mmCIF file of C-alpha atoms in Angstrom:
data_model
loop_
_atom_site.group_PDB
_atom_site.id
_atom_site.type_symbol
_atom_site.label_atom_id
_atom_site.label_comp_id
_atom_site.label_asym_id
_atom_site.label_seq_id
_atom_site.Cartn_x
_atom_site.Cartn_y
_atom_site.Cartn_z
ATOM 1 C CA UNK A 1 30.479 15.700 19.755
ATOM 2 C CA UNK A 2 27.659 14.757 22.123
ATOM 3 C CA UNK A 3 24.640 16.973 22.684
ATOM 4 C CA UNK A 4 23.739 17.864 26.258
ATOM 5 C CA UNK A 5 20.366 16.656 27.580
ATOM 6 C CA UNK A 6 19.230 20.258 28.058
ATOM 7 C CA UNK A 7 20.097 21.200 24.475
ATOM 8 C CA UNK A 8 18.394 18.060 23.181
ATOM 9 C CA UNK A 9 15.279 18.813 25.212
ATOM 10 C CA UNK A 10 15.221 22.380 23.905
ATOM 11 C CA UNK A 11 15.552 21.141 20.329
ATOM 12 C CA UNK A 12 12.618 18.766 20.819
ATOM 13 C CA UNK A 13 10.490 21.606 22.201
ATOM 14 C CA UNK A 14 11.262 23.655 19.110
ATOM 15 C CA UNK A 15 10.369 20.684 16.927
ATOM 16 C CA UNK A 16 7.083 20.380 18.827
ATOM 17 C CA UNK A 17 6.311 24.037 17.990
ATOM 18 C CA UNK A 18 6.967 23.323 14.336
ATOM 19 C CA UNK A 19 4.761 20.225 14.473
ATOM 20 C CA UNK A 20 1.946 22.268 16.024
ATOM 21 C CA UNK A 21 2.378 24.865 13.278
ATOM 22 C CA UNK A 22 2.194 22.033 10.756
ATOM 23 C CA UNK A 23 -1.024 20.820 12.385
ATOM 24 C CA UNK A 24 -2.757 24.180 12.009
ATOM 25 C CA UNK A 25 -1.482 24.696 8.466
ATOM 26 C CA UNK A 26 -2.760 21.319 7.308
ATOM 27 C CA UNK A 27 -6.222 22.212 8.483
ATOM 28 C CA UNK A 28 -6.426 24.172 5.220
ATOM 29 C CA UNK A 29 -6.166 20.791 3.472
ATOM 30 C CA UNK A 30 -8.405 18.828 5.843
ATOM 31 C CA UNK A 31 -11.236 21.350 6.046
ATOM 32 C CA UNK A 32 -12.240 21.186 2.366
ATOM 33 C CA UNK A 33 -11.381 17.487 1.911
ATOM 34 C CA UNK A 34 -14.909 16.093 2.464
ATOM 35 C CA UNK A 35 -16.459 19.302 1.111
ATOM 36 C CA UNK A 36 -14.970 19.587 -2.379
ATOM 37 C CA UNK A 37 -16.367 16.247 -3.657
ATOM 38 C CA UNK A 38 -19.838 17.127 -2.375
ATOM 39 C CA UNK A 39 -19.724 20.685 -3.751
ATOM 40 C CA UNK A 40 -18.484 19.652 -7.197
ATOM 41 C CA UNK A 41 -20.551 16.478 -7.468
ATOM 42 C CA UNK A 42 -23.819 17.551 -5.804
ATOM 43 C CA UNK A 43 -24.028 21.357 -5.774
ATOM 44 C CA UNK A 44 -22.428 22.005 -9.170
ATOM 45 C CA UNK A 45 -23.593 18.709 -10.656
ATOM 46 C CA UNK A 46 -20.369 17.602 -12.348
ATOM 47 C CA UNK A 47 -19.370 13.950 -12.820
ATOM 48 C CA UNK A 48 -16.940 11.743 -10.939
ATOM 49 C CA UNK A 49 -13.982 12.471 -13.200
ATOM 50 C CA UNK A 50 -14.227 16.215 -12.518
ATOM 51 C CA UNK A 51 -14.720 15.443 -8.835
ATOM 52 C CA UNK A 52 -11.453 13.506 -8.931
ATOM 53 C CA UNK A 53 -9.683 16.272 -10.830
ATOM 54 C CA UNK A 54 -10.928 18.914 -8.372
ATOM 55 C CA UNK A 55 -9.441 16.992 -5.462
ATOM 56 C CA UNK A 56 -6.345 15.614 -7.158
ATOM 57 C CA UNK A 57 -5.160 18.755 -8.922
ATOM 58 C CA UNK A 58 -3.969 20.128 -5.585
ATOM 59 C CA UNK A 59 -1.463 17.311 -5.396
ATOM 60 C CA UNK A 60 -0.426 17.815 -9.011
ATOM 61 C CA UNK A 61 0.555 21.372 -8.104
ATOM 62 C CA UNK A 62 2.459 19.986 -5.131
ATOM 63 C CA UNK A 63 4.386 17.548 -7.321
ATOM 64 C CA UNK A 64 5.369 20.219 -9.807
ATOM 65 C CA UNK A 65 6.707 22.521 -7.080
ATOM 66 C CA UNK A 66 8.539 20.003 -4.867
ATOM 67 C CA UNK A 67 11.727 20.568 -6.860
ATOM 68 C CA UNK A 68 11.558 24.331 -6.315
ATOM 69 C CA UNK A 69 10.797 23.913 -2.623
ATOM 70 C CA UNK A 70 13.620 21.428 -2.048
ATOM 71 C CA UNK A 71 16.263 23.442 -3.905
ATOM 72 C CA UNK A 72 15.237 26.640 -2.140
ATOM 73 C CA UNK A 73 15.315 25.003 1.291
ATOM 74 C CA UNK A 74 18.768 23.484 0.645
ATOM 75 C CA UNK A 75 20.197 26.742 -0.728
ATOM 76 C CA UNK A 76 18.525 29.422 1.414
ATOM 77 C CA UNK A 77 17.234 27.631 4.490
ATOM 78 C CA UNK A 78 13.909 26.013 5.286
ATOM 79 C CA UNK A 79 12.308 28.627 7.562
ATOM 80 C CA UNK A 80 11.377 31.041 4.804
ATOM 81 C CA UNK A 81 10.106 28.186 2.655
ATOM 82 C CA UNK A 82 7.734 26.937 5.353
ATOM 83 C CA UNK A 83 6.423 30.403 6.244
ATOM 84 C CA UNK A 84 5.840 31.189 2.573
ATOM 85 C CA UNK A 85 3.888 27.966 2.251
ATOM 86 C CA UNK A 86 1.629 28.972 5.122
ATOM 87 C CA UNK A 87 0.805 32.208 3.319
ATOM 88 C CA UNK A 88 -0.269 30.425 0.145
ATOM 89 C CA UNK A 89 -2.303 27.872 2.098
ATOM 90 C CA UNK A 90 -4.231 30.783 3.595
ATOM 91 C CA UNK A 91 -4.783 32.236 0.119
ATOM 92 C CA UNK A 92 -6.596 29.037 -0.841
ATOM 93 C CA UNK A 93 -9.258 29.957 1.723
ATOM 94 C CA UNK A 94 -9.807 33.239 -0.104
ATOM 95 C CA UNK A 95 -10.478 31.247 -3.286
ATOM 96 C CA UNK A 96 -13.154 29.197 -1.490
ATOM 97 C CA UNK A 97 -14.917 32.371 -0.384
ATOM 98 C CA UNK A 98 -14.749 33.879 -3.871
ATOM 99 C CA UNK A 99 -16.133 30.679 -5.338
ATOM 100 C CA UNK A 100 -19.142 30.995 -3.049
ATOM 101 C CA UNK A 101 -19.910 34.723 -3.259
ATOM 102 C CA UNK A 102 -19.105 35.733 -6.854
ATOM 103 C CA UNK A 103 -22.112 35.658 -9.234
ATOM 104 C CA UNK A 104 -20.612 33.146 -11.667
ATOM 105 C CA UNK A 105 -21.942 30.263 -13.762
ATOM 106 C CA UNK A 106 -21.117 26.791 -12.481
ATOM 107 C CA UNK A 107 -18.252 26.297 -14.923
ATOM 108 C CA UNK A 108 -16.468 29.436 -13.721
ATOM 109 C CA UNK A 109 -17.131 28.529 -10.088
ATOM 110 C CA UNK A 110 -15.365 25.258 -10.773
ATOM 111 C CA UNK A 111 -12.487 27.182 -12.368
ATOM 112 C CA UNK A 112 -12.112 29.406 -9.279
ATOM 113 C CA UNK A 113 -12.226 26.341 -7.053
ATOM 114 C CA UNK A 114 -9.524 24.623 -9.088
ATOM 115 C CA UNK A 115 -7.373 27.764 -8.984
ATOM 116 C CA UNK A 116 -7.627 27.693 -5.209
ATOM 117 C CA UNK A 117 -6.675 24.014 -5.177
ATOM 118 C CA UNK A 118 -3.578 24.808 -7.245
ATOM 119 C CA UNK A 119 -2.599 27.570 -4.809
ATOM 120 C CA UNK A 120 -3.125 25.151 -1.909
ATOM 121 C CA UNK A 121 -0.926 22.564 -3.609
ATOM 122 C CA UNK A 122 1.876 25.091 -4.031
ATOM 123 C CA UNK A 123 1.563 26.091 -0.389
ATOM 124 C CA UNK A 124 1.549 22.504 0.826
ATOM 125 C CA UNK A 125 4.716 21.772 -1.127
ATOM 126 C CA UNK A 126 6.574 24.580 0.640
ATOM 127 C CA UNK A 127 5.210 23.686 4.079
ATOM 128 C CA UNK A 128 6.136 19.996 3.985
ATOM 129 C CA UNK A 129 9.629 20.455 2.560
ATOM 130 C CA UNK A 130 10.221 23.396 4.890
ATOM 131 C CA UNK A 131 9.091 21.392 7.897
ATOM 132 C CA UNK A 132 11.351 18.445 7.062
ATOM 133 C CA UNK A 133 14.390 20.643 6.420
ATOM 134 C CA UNK A 134 13.775 22.951 9.389
ATOM 135 C CA UNK A 135 13.020 20.024 11.680
ATOM 136 C CA UNK A 136 16.111 18.040 10.645
ATOM 137 C CA UNK A 137 18.280 21.106 11.098
ATOM 138 C CA UNK A 138 16.792 21.775 14.531
ATOM 139 C CA UNK A 139 17.184 18.301 16.087
ATOM 140 C CA UNK A 140 19.825 16.733 13.818
ATOM 141 C CA UNK A 141 19.724 13.779 11.391
ATOM 142 C CA UNK A 142 20.075 11.285 14.258
ATOM 143 C CA UNK A 143 16.453 12.090 15.089
ATOM 144 C CA UNK A 144 15.271 11.798 11.488
ATOM 145 C CA UNK A 145 12.645 9.234 12.445
ATOM 146 C CA UNK A 146 11.252 11.644 15.052
ATOM 147 C CA UNK A 147 11.007 14.480 12.525
ATOM 148 C CA UNK A 148 9.300 12.240 9.956
ATOM 149 C CA UNK A 149 6.955 10.726 12.537
ATOM 150 C CA UNK A 150 5.922 14.055 14.091
ATOM 151 C CA UNK A 151 5.472 15.612 10.660
ATOM 152 C CA UNK A 152 3.157 12.811 9.620
ATOM 153 C CA UNK A 153 1.221 12.923 12.880
ATOM 154 C CA UNK A 154 0.705 16.647 12.461
ATOM 155 C CA UNK A 155 -0.406 16.274 8.838
ATOM 156 C CA UNK A 156 -2.819 13.393 9.183
ATOM 157 C CA UNK A 157 -3.944 14.279 12.689
ATOM 158 C CA UNK A 158 -4.849 17.709 11.365
ATOM 159 C CA UNK A 159 -6.803 16.275 8.457
ATOM 160 C CA UNK A 160 -8.573 13.851 10.792
ATOM 161 C CA UNK A 161 -9.625 16.696 13.073
ATOM 162 C CA UNK A 162 -10.394 19.196 10.317
ATOM 163 C CA UNK A 163 -12.456 16.983 7.994
ATOM 164 C CA UNK A 164 -15.560 16.717 10.234
ATOM 165 C CA UNK A 165 -15.176 20.393 11.189
ATOM 166 C CA UNK A 166 -15.099 21.343 7.520
ATOM 167 C CA UNK A 167 -18.140 19.192 6.791
ATOM 168 C CA UNK A 168 -20.093 20.814 9.636
ATOM 169 C CA UNK A 169 -19.033 24.323 8.612
ATOM 170 C CA UNK A 170 -20.102 23.571 5.052
ATOM 171 C CA UNK A 171 -23.530 22.450 6.179
ATOM 172 C CA UNK A 172 -23.974 25.533 8.336
ATOM 173 C CA UNK A 173 -22.474 28.284 6.203
ATOM 174 C CA UNK A 174 -21.306 26.841 2.900
ATOM 175 C CA UNK A 175 -17.888 27.465 1.394
ATOM 176 C CA UNK A 176 -17.667 30.885 3.063
ATOM 177 C CA UNK A 177 -17.374 29.358 6.537
ATOM 178 C CA UNK A 178 -14.879 26.765 5.295
ATOM 179 C CA UNK A 179 -12.836 29.491 3.598
ATOM 180 C CA UNK A 180 -12.719 31.685 6.701
ATOM 181 C CA UNK A 181 -11.459 28.778 8.774
ATOM 182 C CA UNK A 182 -8.853 27.995 6.096
ATOM 183 C CA UNK A 183 -7.582 31.583 6.334
ATOM 184 C CA UNK A 184 -7.417 31.617 10.137
ATOM 185 C CA UNK A 185 -5.574 28.309 10.599
ATOM 186 C CA UNK A 186 -2.273 29.229 8.864
ATOM 187 C CA UNK A 187 -2.212 32.582 10.671
ATOM 188 C CA UNK A 188 -2.110 30.664 13.957
ATOM 189 C CA UNK A 189 0.556 28.388 12.465
ATOM 190 C CA UNK A 190 2.773 31.288 11.452
ATOM 191 C CA UNK A 191 2.563 32.790 14.946
ATOM 192 C CA UNK A 192 3.743 29.473 16.413
ATOM 193 C CA UNK A 193 6.604 28.909 13.984
ATOM 194 C CA UNK A 194 7.974 32.408 13.541
ATOM 195 C CA UNK A 195 10.048 32.447 16.747
ATOM 196 C CA UNK A 196 11.766 29.108 16.056
ATOM 197 C CA UNK A 197 15.384 29.943 15.083
ATOM 198 C CA UNK A 198 16.466 29.828 11.470
ATOM 199 C CA UNK A 199 18.727 26.908 10.480
ATOM 200 C CA UNK A 200 21.567 27.759 8.093
ATOM 201 C CA UNK A 201 21.784 25.684 4.898
ATOM 202 C CA UNK A 202 24.557 23.091 4.574
ATOM 203 C CA UNK A 203 27.468 23.916 2.267
ATOM 204 C CA UNK A 204 28.434 21.518 -0.496
ATOM 205 C CA UNK A 205 27.749 20.607 -4.082
ATOM 206 C CA UNK A 206 24.074 20.517 -5.085
ATOM 207 C CA UNK A 207 22.481 18.141 -7.527
ATOM 208 C CA UNK A 208 19.626 18.537 -9.949
ATOM 209 C CA UNK A 209 16.238 17.373 -8.758
ATOM 210 C CA UNK A 210 16.121 14.573 -11.321
ATOM 211 C CA UNK A 211 19.541 13.224 -10.311
ATOM 212 C CA UNK A 212 18.506 13.265 -6.685
ATOM 213 C CA UNK A 213 15.270 11.435 -7.481
ATOM 214 C CA UNK A 214 17.375 8.868 -9.330
ATOM 215 C CA UNK A 215 18.968 7.974 -6.003
ATOM 216 C CA UNK A 216 15.738 7.391 -4.118
ATOM 217 C CA UNK A 217 13.163 6.295 -6.726
ATOM 218 C CA UNK A 218 12.863 2.781 -5.301
ATOM 219 C CA UNK A 219 11.536 3.988 -1.962
ATOM 220 C CA UNK A 220 9.497 6.617 -3.813
ATOM 221 C CA UNK A 221 7.708 3.949 -5.842
ATOM 222 C CA UNK A 222 6.760 2.172 -2.621
ATOM 223 C CA UNK A 223 5.310 5.300 -1.050
ATOM 224 C CA UNK A 224 3.468 6.133 -4.294
ATOM 225 C CA UNK A 225 1.630 2.813 -4.190
ATOM 226 C CA UNK A 226 0.874 3.349 -0.507
ATOM 227 C CA UNK A 227 -0.687 6.738 -1.194
ATOM 228 C CA UNK A 228 -3.460 5.380 -3.417
ATOM 229 C CA UNK A 229 -5.390 4.090 -0.398
ATOM 230 C CA UNK A 230 -5.478 7.448 1.360
ATOM 231 C CA UNK A 231 -6.240 9.340 -1.849
ATOM 232 C CA UNK A 232 -9.174 7.062 -2.601
ATOM 233 C CA UNK A 233 -10.622 7.686 0.844
ATOM 234 C CA UNK A 234 -10.067 11.436 0.634
ATOM 235 C CA UNK A 235 -11.677 11.723 -2.799
ATOM 236 C CA UNK A 236 -14.585 9.298 -2.772
ATOM 237 C CA UNK A 237 -15.421 8.084 0.730
ATOM 238 C CA UNK A 238 -17.889 10.923 1.330
ATOM 239 C CA UNK A 239 -19.662 10.128 -1.950
ATOM 240 C CA UNK A 240 -19.580 6.411 -1.139
ATOM 241 C CA UNK A 241 -21.270 7.044 2.215
ATOM 242 C CA UNK A 242 -23.833 9.318 0.561
ATOM 243 C CA UNK A 243 -24.590 6.715 -2.128
ATOM 244 C CA UNK A 244 -25.209 4.082 0.564
ATOM 245 C CA UNK A 245 -27.220 6.556 2.688
ATOM 246 C CA UNK A 246 -24.859 5.899 5.598
ATOM 247 C CA UNK A 247 -24.247 8.343 8.424
ATOM 248 C CA UNK A 248 -20.705 9.314 9.422
ATOM 249 C CA UNK A 249 -19.587 10.985 6.198
ATOM 250 C CA UNK A 250 -17.109 13.281 7.923
ATOM 251 C CA UNK A 251 -16.031 10.632 10.433
ATOM 252 C CA UNK A 252 -14.289 8.366 7.920
ATOM 253 C CA UNK A 253 -11.309 10.715 7.633
ATOM 254 C CA UNK A 254 -11.249 10.983 11.425
ATOM 255 C CA UNK A 255 -11.019 7.188 11.677
ATOM 256 C CA UNK A 256 -8.222 7.181 9.122
ATOM 257 C CA UNK A 257 -6.293 9.997 10.779
ATOM 258 C CA UNK A 258 -6.894 8.818 14.335
ATOM 259 C CA UNK A 259 -5.526 5.347 13.607
ATOM 260 C CA UNK A 260 -2.654 6.904 11.677
ATOM 261 C CA UNK A 261 -1.617 9.058 14.630
ATOM 262 C CA UNK A 262 -2.023 6.298 17.233
ATOM 263 C CA UNK A 263 0.245 3.949 15.287
ATOM 264 C CA UNK A 264 2.848 6.714 14.995
ATOM 265 C CA UNK A 265 2.677 7.287 18.765
ATOM 266 C CA UNK A 266 2.999 3.653 19.821
ATOM 267 C CA UNK A 267 5.188 2.287 17.023
ATOM 268 C CA UNK A 268 7.133 5.360 15.914
ATOM 269 C CA UNK A 269 10.490 3.811 16.827
ATOM 270 C CA UNK A 270 9.767 0.495 15.098
ATOM 271 C CA UNK A 271 11.886 1.257 11.982
ATOM 272 C CA UNK A 272 14.932 1.747 14.206
ATOM 273 C CA UNK A 273 14.299 -1.546 16.017
ATOM 274 C CA UNK A 274 13.186 -3.832 13.205
ATOM 275 C CA UNK A 275 14.356 -2.115 10.022
ATOM 276 C CA UNK A 276 12.478 0.231 7.723
ATOM 277 C CA UNK A 277 11.805 -2.353 5.017
ATOM 278 C CA UNK A 278 10.311 -4.906 7.386
ATOM 279 C CA UNK A 279 8.053 -2.341 9.049
ATOM 280 C CA UNK A 280 6.913 -1.042 5.664
ATOM 281 C CA UNK A 281 6.016 -4.555 4.500
ATOM 282 C CA UNK A 282 3.933 -5.251 7.599
ATOM 283 C CA UNK A 283 2.240 -1.874 7.153
ATOM 284 C CA UNK A 284 1.296 -2.670 3.575
ATOM 285 C CA UNK A 285 -0.456 -5.836 4.747
ATOM 286 C CA UNK A 286 -2.588 -3.800 7.153
ATOM 287 C CA UNK A 287 -3.386 -1.224 4.459
ATOM 288 C CA UNK A 288 -4.504 -3.992 2.071
ATOM 289 C CA UNK A 289 -6.849 -5.342 4.746
ATOM 290 C CA UNK A 290 -8.295 -1.858 5.311
ATOM 291 C CA UNK A 291 -8.916 -1.222 1.617
ATOM 292 C CA UNK A 292 -10.507 -4.649 1.244
ATOM 293 C CA UNK A 293 -12.881 -3.919 4.126
ATOM 294 C CA UNK A 294 -13.932 -0.659 2.472
ATOM 295 C CA UNK A 295 -14.507 -2.453 -0.826
ATOM 296 C CA UNK A 296 -16.637 -5.195 0.745
ATOM 297 C CA UNK A 297 -18.278 -3.111 3.501
ATOM 298 C CA UNK A 298 -21.972 -3.987 4.004
ATOM 299 C CA UNK A 299 -22.486 -1.190 6.532
ATOM 300 C CA UNK A 300 -21.043 2.082 7.795
ATOM 301 C CA UNK A 301 -19.272 0.554 10.857
ATOM 302 C CA UNK A 302 -17.374 -1.898 8.643
ATOM 303 C CA UNK A 303 -16.447 0.933 6.262
ATOM 304 C CA UNK A 304 -15.206 3.041 9.167
ATOM 305 C CA UNK A 305 -13.163 0.075 10.388
ATOM 306 C CA UNK A 306 -11.678 -0.179 6.902
ATOM 307 C CA UNK A 307 -10.785 3.514 6.952
ATOM 308 C CA UNK A 308 -9.103 3.076 10.345
ATOM 309 C CA UNK A 309 -7.174 0.016 9.181
ATOM 310 C CA UNK A 310 -6.035 1.906 6.087
ATOM 311 C CA UNK A 311 -4.789 4.726 8.301
ATOM 312 C CA UNK A 312 -2.960 2.284 10.560
ATOM 313 C CA UNK A 313 -1.325 0.654 7.551
ATOM 314 C CA UNK A 314 -0.326 3.900 5.842
ATOM 315 C CA UNK A 315 1.093 5.344 9.051
ATOM 316 C CA UNK A 316 4.595 3.888 9.126
ATOM 317 C CA UNK A 317 5.371 3.400 5.430
ATOM 318 C CA UNK A 318 6.538 6.951 4.733
ATOM 319 C CA UNK A 319 8.831 7.277 7.796
ATOM 320 C CA UNK A 320 10.122 3.703 7.431
ATOM 321 C CA UNK A 321 11.348 4.302 3.903
ATOM 322 C CA UNK A 322 12.179 7.960 4.578
ATOM 323 C CA UNK A 323 14.637 7.154 7.365
ATOM 324 C CA UNK A 324 16.572 4.983 4.943
ATOM 325 C CA UNK A 325 16.771 7.899 2.496
ATOM 326 C CA UNK A 326 18.130 10.236 5.182
ATOM 327 C CA UNK A 327 20.877 7.696 5.875
ATOM 328 C CA UNK A 328 21.843 7.555 2.212
ATOM 329 C CA UNK A 329 21.923 11.201 1.072
ATOM 330 C CA UNK A 330 24.398 13.956 1.996
ATOM 331 C CA UNK A 331 23.160 16.848 4.116
ATOM 332 C CA UNK A 332 23.374 19.477 1.376
ATOM 333 C CA UNK A 333 20.730 17.706 -0.757
ATOM 334 C CA UNK A 334 18.609 16.319 2.077
ATOM 335 C CA UNK A 335 15.650 18.657 1.577
ATOM 336 C CA UNK A 336 15.703 18.026 -2.174
ATOM 337 C CA UNK A 337 15.801 14.270 -1.607
ATOM 338 C CA UNK A 338 12.962 14.330 0.907
ATOM 339 C CA UNK A 339 11.010 16.653 -1.361
ATOM 340 C CA UNK A 340 11.479 14.195 -4.217
ATOM 341 C CA UNK A 341 10.455 11.321 -1.967
ATOM 342 C CA UNK A 342 7.317 13.167 -0.915
ATOM 343 C CA UNK A 343 6.583 13.967 -4.572
ATOM 344 C CA UNK A 344 6.002 10.277 -5.228
ATOM 345 C CA UNK A 345 3.298 10.315 -2.574
ATOM 346 C CA UNK A 346 1.895 13.499 -4.092
ATOM 347 C CA UNK A 347 1.772 11.718 -7.449
ATOM 348 C CA UNK A 348 -0.458 9.081 -5.885
ATOM 349 C CA UNK A 349 -2.713 11.762 -4.450
ATOM 350 C CA UNK A 350 -2.852 13.676 -7.730
ATOM 351 C CA UNK A 351 -3.445 10.728 -10.059
ATOM 352 C CA UNK A 352 -5.730 8.603 -7.908
ATOM 353 C CA UNK A 353 -8.719 10.942 -8.024
ATOM 354 C CA UNK A 354 -9.072 11.283 -11.805
ATOM 355 C CA UNK A 355 -8.132 7.662 -12.582
ATOM 356 C CA UNK A 356 -10.308 6.042 -9.946
ATOM 357 C CA UNK A 357 -13.110 8.401 -10.950
ATOM 358 C CA UNK A 358 -13.335 6.315 -14.125
ATOM 359 C CA UNK A 359 -13.720 3.153 -12.037
ATOM 360 C CA UNK A 360 -16.259 4.843 -9.766
ATOM 361 C CA UNK A 361 -18.393 5.806 -12.745
ATOM 362 C CA UNK A 362 -18.194 2.364 -14.355
ATOM 363 C CA UNK A 363 -18.327 0.076 -11.312
ATOM 364 C CA UNK A 364 -19.449 2.179 -8.347
ATOM 365 C CA UNK A 365 -17.577 3.870 -5.527
ATOM 366 C CA UNK A 366 -16.432 0.664 -3.750
ATOM 367 C CA UNK A 367 -14.300 -0.188 -6.799
ATOM 368 C CA UNK A 368 -12.028 2.726 -5.831
ATOM 369 C CA UNK A 369 -10.978 0.817 -2.732
ATOM 370 C CA UNK A 370 -10.410 -2.366 -4.731
ATOM 371 C CA UNK A 371 -7.884 -0.371 -6.769
ATOM 372 C CA UNK A 372 -6.297 0.758 -3.494
ATOM 373 C CA UNK A 373 -5.974 -2.844 -2.306
ATOM 374 C CA UNK A 374 -4.304 -3.892 -5.567
ATOM 375 C CA UNK A 375 -1.862 -0.969 -5.337
ATOM 376 C CA UNK A 376 -1.125 -1.912 -1.731
ATOM 377 C CA UNK A 377 -0.265 -5.409 -2.918
ATOM 378 C CA UNK A 378 2.056 -3.881 -5.506
ATOM 379 C CA UNK A 379 3.687 -1.786 -2.792
ATOM 380 C CA UNK A 380 4.231 -4.909 -0.701
ATOM 381 C CA UNK A 381 6.101 -6.578 -3.572
ATOM 382 C CA UNK A 382 8.140 -3.435 -4.315
ATOM 383 C CA UNK A 383 9.177 -3.108 -0.671
ATOM 384 C CA UNK A 384 10.108 -6.791 -0.571
ATOM 385 C CA UNK A 385 12.284 -6.249 -3.633
ATOM 386 C CA UNK A 386 13.934 -3.266 -1.919
ATOM 387 C CA UNK A 387 14.717 -5.390 1.137
ATOM 388 C CA UNK A 388 16.274 -8.050 -1.108
ATOM 389 C CA UNK A 389 18.209 -5.450 -3.102
ATOM 390 C CA UNK A 390 16.455 -6.527 -6.300
ATOM 391 C CA UNK A 391 15.778 -2.951 -7.455
ATOM 392 C CA UNK A 392 19.342 -1.704 -7.082
ATOM 393 C CA UNK A 393 18.702 -0.267 -3.602
ATOM 394 C CA UNK A 394 21.963 -1.168 -1.970
ATOM 395 C CA UNK A 395 25.621 -1.137 -2.827
ATOM 396 C CA UNK A 396 25.278 0.533 -6.224
ATOM 397 C CA UNK A 397 23.188 3.343 -4.790
ATOM 398 C CA UNK A 398 25.536 3.743 -1.859
ATOM 399 C CA UNK A 399 28.545 3.981 -4.187
ATOM 400 C CA UNK A 400 26.882 6.812 -6.109
ATOM 401 C CA UNK A 401 26.139 8.611 -2.858
ATOM 402 C CA UNK A 402 29.704 8.191 -1.644
ATOM 403 C CA UNK A 403 30.776 9.847 -4.888
ATOM 404 C CA UNK A 404 28.373 12.715 -4.259
ATOM 405 C CA UNK A 405 29.739 13.157 -0.732
ATOM 406 C CA UNK A 406 33.336 13.199 -1.994
ATOM 407 C CA UNK A 407 32.424 15.884 -4.519
#
């Protein structure tokens, strides 16, 4: 049955409201992104490993709750999941304020900060899975690439805009100002999203989270390797700029996010035209170039160019591989599958900080971006193997999915 142009236009307007809500919610992640490394490393005086843990533990919480978010969205509907996530993202701002105002020793301040990061990770998990499920239900799976592209633009565009704002707020009013902004942003988001109609869950047999991940792990491994580049920038680029005495500390994330969004705008339909695997491979090449520029950068402009190139490269990998997943999974486990797919990216974000903190301590901050370049090269080979069917991504996977659909 065809959809009328008016109905399609209305659905896209509703999706735009959800994307705007996503933008404001993700400000709670972007605002503290350049701040947490500076607060933990400079103000509290802890080492690089604890800096990495303080940033990365948010994503660990996200990984551990993707299964819950996906199952809940598939069983009960995605609207409640996304709105609940906004609430918890706002609570993370309260933790920032408490960390600043309570008369605590540095170790307990760090503990409060980490608790807030865990709350933020739980909230992010609900928001992303809710957005994907709610968006797909609103516009239909035929526009899966649009949902994935707009979701990514909202996420990374928000972080690009919020990072310099958070840095400026931190310099003017400390964590209190950052926390207040992190409370206000999801309130705006909830007001935007609340009036978008609920989408009923699809009937059908569910699967366990692990079985669902077993169907999509190949694409997940590719997006995990892609995520190391962004995570390295988010965790250590501000400290790298400070160590070099370069200006533009808060601008690096803006360069990353700006390039990310521009590529989504101008090349968002590329996976449909050229194939998801081919677009992902080309994107990995660009990401490798960006990480290499950051590693070798002799000056701030070259480093900012590297951040932008990394953003341009990372931009299309998630939607390119994600569209293929949407084609291969039945509707009743779609949110769980996309949640599992996103969890691989979360794993990169959660593990990169602590692990590359060891390299940063031993070899300096630029070594973090060398690790990102090597992981990008690994992602390029994994994606090439997916295209060739060398990792079992093909007929065997499709047969299992046909069985699931018959059930």
